[in-house]
Amino acid sequence: MSDGTYPRWAWALSGSGHFFTESLELIHELGDVDLFVSAAAEEVLRMYRQDKKPLPPTTKVYRDTSASSAPVGLFYEGKYHTLVVAPASSNTVAKCVYGISDTLVTNCFAQAGKCRVPCIVFACDTAPELITMAPSGPVPVYPRRIDLENTARLKNFEATLVAESLADLTAAIAARQAQLAAAPLPAR
Ligand SMILES: Cc1cc2nc3c(=O)[nH]c(=O)nc-3n(C[C@H](O)[C@H](O)[C@H](O)COP(=O)(O)O)c2cc1C
């Protein structure tokens, strides 16, 4: 659980409602996490977060309030051993794939890549037909060809693991935890 030390997990939340509450649950379980929240995610958070469970006490929350995404400088200081982007909206995936970094979340992905920090991205557009959770309940969605192509392109990125389901995401986090336990990084 959380002891407030670094390096720790960086978790970037984008404005996708797909498995949004489940992603928040994983953040609670993980503990040693700093959160990077896109402007859209901040709005979506208010729509989905009904339980209002407080975040783990050592969690720092960085919001998308600067043009330069100033908090991503923390990646250059070696503060994070892993970046999780979950859930990743179609918009965020598209920008990541084309090397665009103009939001806090896309900047986390770009700067983590440049600092060789491994990334786990939970893409929401993984099949031509999905059931997703709107604030009012489950709804069918039909990701377009471009959305599916972008998810496929992301899989070719260096040091990037694309999770296509909650089970994939949970397994990827567990695998990274095991890797870190076997070869701990020096404290920062
Ligand atoms: C309630 C709600 C749910 C949404 N769910 C999704 C979603 O599941 N997938 C998606 O790609 N976009 C979804 N969006 C749209 C994104 O929030 C929007 O594309 C936004 O520009 C994403 O910005 P970001 O990628 O910077 O976070 C949702 C929007 C709202 C209001």
mmCIF file of C-alpha atoms and ligand atoms in Angstrom:
data_model
loop_
_atom_site.group_PDB
_atom_site.id
_atom_site.type_symbol
_atom_site.label_atom_id
_atom_site.label_comp_id
_atom_site.label_asym_id
_atom_site.label_seq_id
_atom_site.Cartn_x
_atom_site.Cartn_y
_atom_site.Cartn_z
ATOM 1 C CA MET A 1 0.000 0.000 0.000
ATOM 2 C CA SER A 2 0.971 3.645 -0.041
ATOM 3 C CA ASP A 3 4.108 4.816 1.790
ATOM 4 C CA GLY A 4 4.582 8.076 -0.082
ATOM 5 C CA THR A 5 7.909 7.189 -1.692
ATOM 6 C CA TYR A 6 9.157 7.648 -5.264
ATOM 7 C CA PRO A 7 9.505 6.323 -7.871
ATOM 8 C CA ARG A 8 5.843 5.444 -8.029
ATOM 9 C CA TRP A 9 3.016 4.971 -10.531
ATOM 10 C CA ALA A 10 1.869 7.850 -12.721
ATOM 11 C CA TRP A 11 -1.755 7.358 -13.749
ATOM 12 C CA ALA A 12 -3.270 9.518 -16.490
ATOM 13 C CA LEU A 13 -7.054 9.761 -16.667
ATOM 14 C CA SER A 14 -8.620 10.879 -19.938
ATOM 15 C CA GLY A 15 -12.248 11.790 -20.534
ATOM 16 C CA SER A 16 -13.474 8.323 -21.503
ATOM 17 C CA GLY A 17 -16.380 6.923 -19.556
ATOM 18 C CA HIS A 18 -15.445 3.384 -20.645
ATOM 19 C CA PHE A 19 -14.365 1.566 -17.456
ATOM 20 C CA PHE A 20 -13.855 4.923 -15.740
ATOM 21 C CA THR A 21 -15.119 3.821 -12.320
ATOM 22 C CA GLU A 22 -13.217 0.523 -12.580
ATOM 23 C CA SER A 23 -10.021 2.476 -13.316
ATOM 24 C CA LEU A 24 -10.612 4.582 -10.195
ATOM 25 C CA GLU A 25 -11.022 1.385 -8.202
ATOM 26 C CA LEU A 26 -7.621 0.129 -9.433
ATOM 27 C CA ILE A 27 -6.044 3.445 -8.424
ATOM 28 C CA HIS A 28 -7.363 2.910 -4.891
ATOM 29 C CA GLU A 29 -5.916 -0.605 -4.787
ATOM 30 C CA LEU A 30 -2.540 0.483 -6.121
ATOM 31 C CA GLY A 31 -1.971 3.216 -3.537
ATOM 32 C CA ASP A 32 1.346 4.791 -4.553
ATOM 33 C CA VAL A 33 -0.021 6.760 -7.482
ATOM 34 C CA ASP A 34 0.090 10.310 -8.746
ATOM 35 C CA LEU A 35 -2.847 11.261 -10.932
ATOM 36 C CA PHE A 36 -2.707 13.344 -14.110
ATOM 37 C CA VAL A 37 -6.199 14.422 -15.143
ATOM 38 C CA SER A 38 -7.190 15.815 -18.552
ATOM 39 C CA ALA A 39 -9.680 18.684 -18.646
ATOM 40 C CA ALA A 40 -12.298 16.323 -20.095
ATOM 41 C CA ALA A 41 -11.564 13.706 -17.424
ATOM 42 C CA GLU A 42 -12.236 16.267 -14.727
ATOM 43 C CA GLU A 43 -15.730 16.775 -16.155
ATOM 44 C CA VAL A 44 -16.344 13.054 -16.660
ATOM 45 C CA LEU A 45 -15.111 12.359 -13.127
ATOM 46 C CA ARG A 46 -17.924 14.460 -11.729
ATOM 47 C CA MET A 47 -20.465 12.479 -13.792
ATOM 48 C CA TYR A 48 -19.231 8.987 -12.823
ATOM 49 C CA ARG A 49 -17.732 9.238 -9.364
ATOM 50 C CA GLN A 50 -20.713 8.592 -7.175
ATOM 51 C CA ASP A 51 -18.953 7.009 -4.213
ATOM 52 C CA LYS A 52 -16.692 10.053 -3.521
ATOM 53 C CA LYS A 53 -14.239 7.687 -1.818
ATOM 54 C CA PRO A 54 -11.163 9.773 -0.951
ATOM 55 C CA LEU A 55 -8.017 9.045 -2.938
ATOM 56 C CA PRO A 56 -5.109 7.364 -1.129
ATOM 57 C CA PRO A 57 -3.571 10.014 1.189
ATOM 58 C CA THR A 58 -0.216 10.319 -0.615
ATOM 59 C CA THR A 59 -1.800 10.703 -4.060
ATOM 60 C CA LYS A 60 -0.952 13.968 -5.778
ATOM 61 C CA VAL A 61 -3.440 15.163 -8.368
ATOM 62 C CA TYR A 62 -2.204 17.230 -11.310
ATOM 63 C CA ARG A 63 -4.805 19.043 -13.405
ATOM 64 C CA ASP A 64 -4.577 20.247 -16.987
ATOM 65 C CA THR A 65 -4.212 23.951 -16.228
ATOM 66 C CA SER A 66 -0.972 24.980 -17.959
ATOM 67 C CA ALA A 67 -0.192 25.320 -21.658
ATOM 68 C CA SER A 68 3.132 23.562 -21.225
ATOM 69 C CA SER A 69 1.806 20.697 -19.058
ATOM 70 C CA ALA A 70 4.362 21.743 -16.438
ATOM 71 C CA PRO A 71 3.917 18.697 -14.128
ATOM 72 C CA VAL A 72 5.344 16.353 -16.772
ATOM 73 C CA GLY A 73 8.777 17.643 -15.757
ATOM 74 C CA LEU A 74 8.443 15.050 -12.972
ATOM 75 C CA PHE A 75 9.087 12.307 -15.555
ATOM 76 C CA TYR A 76 12.474 13.884 -16.228
ATOM 77 C CA GLU A 77 13.255 13.751 -12.514
ATOM 78 C CA GLY A 78 12.764 9.969 -12.486
ATOM 79 C CA LYS A 79 9.728 10.175 -10.203
ATOM 80 C CA TYR A 80 7.737 7.480 -12.021
ATOM 81 C CA HIS A 81 8.567 3.878 -12.785
ATOM 82 C CA THR A 82 5.454 3.321 -14.924
ATOM 83 C CA LEU A 83 2.752 5.355 -16.667
ATOM 84 C CA VAL A 84 -0.771 3.964 -16.866
ATOM 85 C CA VAL A 85 -3.194 5.747 -19.196
ATOM 86 C CA ALA A 86 -6.605 4.401 -18.237
ATOM 87 C CA PRO A 87 -9.124 4.800 -19.573
ATOM 88 C CA ALA A 88 -7.724 6.225 -22.826
ATOM 89 C CA SER A 89 -10.285 8.088 -24.964
ATOM 90 C CA SER A 90 -10.308 7.842 -28.774
ATOM 91 C CA ASN A 91 -9.050 11.418 -28.793
ATOM 92 C CA THR A 92 -6.085 10.697 -26.529
ATOM 93 C CA VAL A 93 -5.145 7.508 -28.415
ATOM 94 C CA ALA A 94 -5.298 9.335 -31.768
ATOM 95 C CA LYS A 95 -3.068 12.131 -30.495
ATOM 96 C CA CYS A 96 -0.599 9.709 -28.905
ATOM 97 C CA VAL A 97 -0.334 7.715 -32.124
ATOM 98 C CA TYR A 98 0.468 10.802 -34.179
ATOM 99 C CA GLY A 99 2.949 12.202 -31.654
ATOM 100 C CA ILE A 100 0.709 15.087 -30.602
ATOM 101 C CA SER A 101 1.174 16.226 -27.015
ATOM 102 C CA ASP A 102 -1.140 19.154 -26.347
ATOM 103 C CA THR A 103 -2.954 17.962 -23.212
ATOM 104 C CA LEU A 104 -1.646 16.832 -19.841
ATOM 105 C CA VAL A 105 -2.408 13.186 -20.645
ATOM 106 C CA THR A 106 -0.874 13.172 -24.139
ATOM 107 C CA ASN A 107 2.132 14.997 -22.691
ATOM 108 C CA CYS A 108 2.529 12.317 -20.019
ATOM 109 C CA PHE A 109 2.584 9.697 -22.778
ATOM 110 C CA ALA A 110 5.079 11.632 -24.900
ATOM 111 C CA GLN A 111 7.417 12.544 -22.041
ATOM 112 C CA ALA A 112 7.243 9.055 -20.498
ATOM 113 C CA GLY A 113 8.247 7.694 -23.910
ATOM 114 C CA LYS A 114 11.160 10.105 -24.154
ATOM 115 C CA CYS A 115 12.289 9.167 -20.640
ATOM 116 C CA ARG A 116 11.934 5.439 -21.358
ATOM 117 C CA VAL A 117 9.291 4.987 -18.689
ATOM 118 C CA PRO A 118 7.153 1.949 -19.642
ATOM 119 C CA CYS A 119 3.487 2.669 -20.429
ATOM 120 C CA ILE A 120 0.319 0.656 -20.064
ATOM 121 C CA VAL A 121 -2.559 2.134 -22.083
ATOM 122 C CA PHE A 122 -6.137 0.930 -21.629
ATOM 123 C CA ALA A 123 -7.670 1.810 -24.996
ATOM 124 C CA CYS A 124 -11.440 2.018 -25.146
ATOM 125 C CA ASP A 125 -11.824 1.367 -28.893
ATOM 126 C CA THR A 126 -10.943 -2.302 -29.143
ATOM 127 C CA ALA A 127 -13.785 -3.886 -31.140
ATOM 128 C CA PRO A 128 -16.296 -2.771 -33.798
ATOM 129 C CA GLU A 129 -19.114 -3.097 -31.303
ATOM 130 C CA LEU A 130 -18.932 -2.545 -27.544
ATOM 131 C CA ILE A 131 -21.162 -1.952 -24.573
ATOM 132 C CA THR A 132 -19.987 1.074 -22.640
ATOM 133 C CA MET A 133 -21.184 2.732 -19.470
ATOM 134 C CA ALA A 134 -22.804 6.146 -19.951
ATOM 135 C CA PRO A 135 -23.625 8.083 -16.763
ATOM 136 C CA SER A 136 -27.220 6.859 -17.203
ATOM 137 C CA GLY A 137 -26.298 3.182 -17.768
ATOM 138 C CA PRO A 138 -24.940 0.783 -20.430
ATOM 139 C CA VAL A 139 -25.132 1.834 -24.097
ATOM 140 C CA PRO A 140 -23.890 0.207 -27.342
ATOM 141 C CA VAL A 141 -21.071 2.006 -29.218
ATOM 142 C CA TYR A 142 -19.539 1.287 -32.610
ATOM 143 C CA PRO A 143 -15.891 2.471 -32.814
ATOM 144 C CA ARG A 144 -15.023 3.633 -36.335
ATOM 145 C CA ARG A 145 -12.316 2.166 -38.540
ATOM 146 C CA ILE A 146 -9.998 5.081 -37.682
ATOM 147 C CA ASP A 147 -10.456 4.437 -33.936
ATOM 148 C CA LEU A 148 -9.632 0.727 -34.295
ATOM 149 C CA GLU A 149 -6.669 1.513 -36.564
ATOM 150 C CA ASN A 150 -5.290 3.949 -33.991
ATOM 151 C CA THR A 151 -5.522 1.345 -31.232
ATOM 152 C CA ALA A 152 -3.635 -1.101 -33.486
ATOM 153 C CA ARG A 153 -0.989 1.547 -34.286
ATOM 154 C CA LEU A 154 -0.415 2.209 -30.590
ATOM 155 C CA LYS A 155 0.630 -1.423 -30.134
ATOM 156 C CA ASN A 156 3.706 -0.738 -32.278
ATOM 157 C CA PHE A 157 5.032 1.917 -29.914
ATOM 158 C CA GLU A 158 8.180 1.180 -27.971
ATOM 159 C CA ALA A 159 7.762 0.294 -24.269
ATOM 160 C CA THR A 160 3.968 0.495 -24.626
ATOM 161 C CA LEU A 161 1.543 -2.248 -23.679
ATOM 162 C CA VAL A 162 -2.024 -1.807 -24.906
ATOM 163 C CA ALA A 163 -4.660 -3.354 -22.641
ATOM 164 C CA GLU A 164 -7.917 -4.186 -24.415
ATOM 165 C CA SER A 165 -9.973 -5.233 -21.402
ATOM 166 C CA LEU A 166 -10.097 -4.667 -17.664
ATOM 167 C CA ALA A 167 -8.603 -8.152 -17.203
ATOM 168 C CA ASP A 168 -5.709 -7.188 -19.518
ATOM 169 C CA LEU A 169 -5.153 -3.997 -17.545
ATOM 170 C CA THR A 170 -5.181 -5.783 -14.190
ATOM 171 C CA ALA A 171 -2.774 -8.447 -15.502
ATOM 172 C CA ALA A 172 -0.417 -5.831 -16.971
ATOM 173 C CA ILE A 173 -0.287 -3.962 -13.653
ATOM 174 C CA ALA A 174 0.347 -7.198 -11.742
ATOM 175 C CA ALA A 175 3.132 -8.173 -14.160
ATOM 176 C CA ARG A 176 4.785 -4.774 -13.739
ATOM 177 C CA GLN A 177 4.470 -5.026 -9.947
ATOM 178 C CA ALA A 178 6.202 -8.429 -10.038
ATOM 179 C CA GLN A 179 8.946 -7.013 -12.254
ATOM 180 C CA LEU A 180 9.513 -4.099 -9.849
ATOM 181 C CA ALA A 181 9.514 -6.405 -6.821
ATOM 182 C CA ALA A 182 12.176 -8.586 -8.451
ATOM 183 C CA ALA A 183 14.348 -5.625 -9.441
ATOM 184 C CA PRO A 184 13.459 -2.586 -7.290
ATOM 185 C CA LEU A 185 14.436 0.841 -8.603
ATOM 186 C CA PRO A 186 16.424 3.143 -6.295
ATOM 187 C CA ALA A 187 14.307 5.517 -4.190
ATOM 188 C CA ARG A 188 14.029 9.154 -5.378
HETATM 189 C C1 LIG B 1 -20.085 11.129 -20.077
HETATM 190 C C2 LIG B 1 -19.058 11.062 -21.150
HETATM 191 C C3 LIG B 1 -18.513 9.845 -21.500
HETATM 192 C C4 LIG B 1 -17.547 9.750 -22.513
HETATM 193 N N1 LIG B 1 -17.059 8.529 -22.835
HETATM 194 C C5 LIG B 1 -16.148 8.421 -23.826
HETATM 195 C C6 LIG B 1 -15.638 7.134 -24.181
HETATM 196 O O1 LIG B 1 -16.012 6.095 -23.617
HETATM 197 N N2 LIG B 1 -14.698 7.087 -25.153
HETATM 198 C C7 LIG B 1 -14.229 8.220 -25.784
HETATM 199 O O2 LIG B 1 -13.351 8.091 -26.636
HETATM 200 N N3 LIG B 1 -14.711 9.441 -25.468
HETATM 201 C C8 LIG B 1 -15.655 9.581 -24.515
HETATM 202 N N4 LIG B 1 -16.136 10.835 -24.178
HETATM 203 C C9 LIG B 1 -15.702 12.008 -24.961
HETATM 204 C C10 LIG B 1 -14.361 12.587 -24.453
HETATM 205 O O3 LIG B 1 -14.518 13.088 -23.139
HETATM 206 C C11 LIG B 1 -13.921 13.703 -25.425
HETATM 207 O O4 LIG B 1 -13.558 13.143 -26.667
HETATM 208 C C12 LIG B 1 -12.763 14.526 -24.885
HETATM 209 O O5 LIG B 1 -12.402 15.483 -25.855
HETATM 210 C C13 LIG B 1 -11.564 13.675 -24.568
HETATM 211 O O6 LIG B 1 -10.497 14.498 -24.140
HETATM 212 P P1 LIG B 1 -9.141 13.879 -23.545
HETATM 213 O O7 LIG B 1 -8.760 12.784 -24.470
HETATM 214 O O8 LIG B 1 -8.193 15.022 -23.561
HETATM 215 O O9 LIG B 1 -9.427 13.429 -22.157
HETATM 216 C C14 LIG B 1 -17.113 10.934 -23.182
HETATM 217 C C15 LIG B 1 -17.668 12.155 -22.814
HETATM 218 C C16 LIG B 1 -18.615 12.218 -21.811
HETATM 219 C C17 LIG B 1 -19.206 13.562 -21.458
#
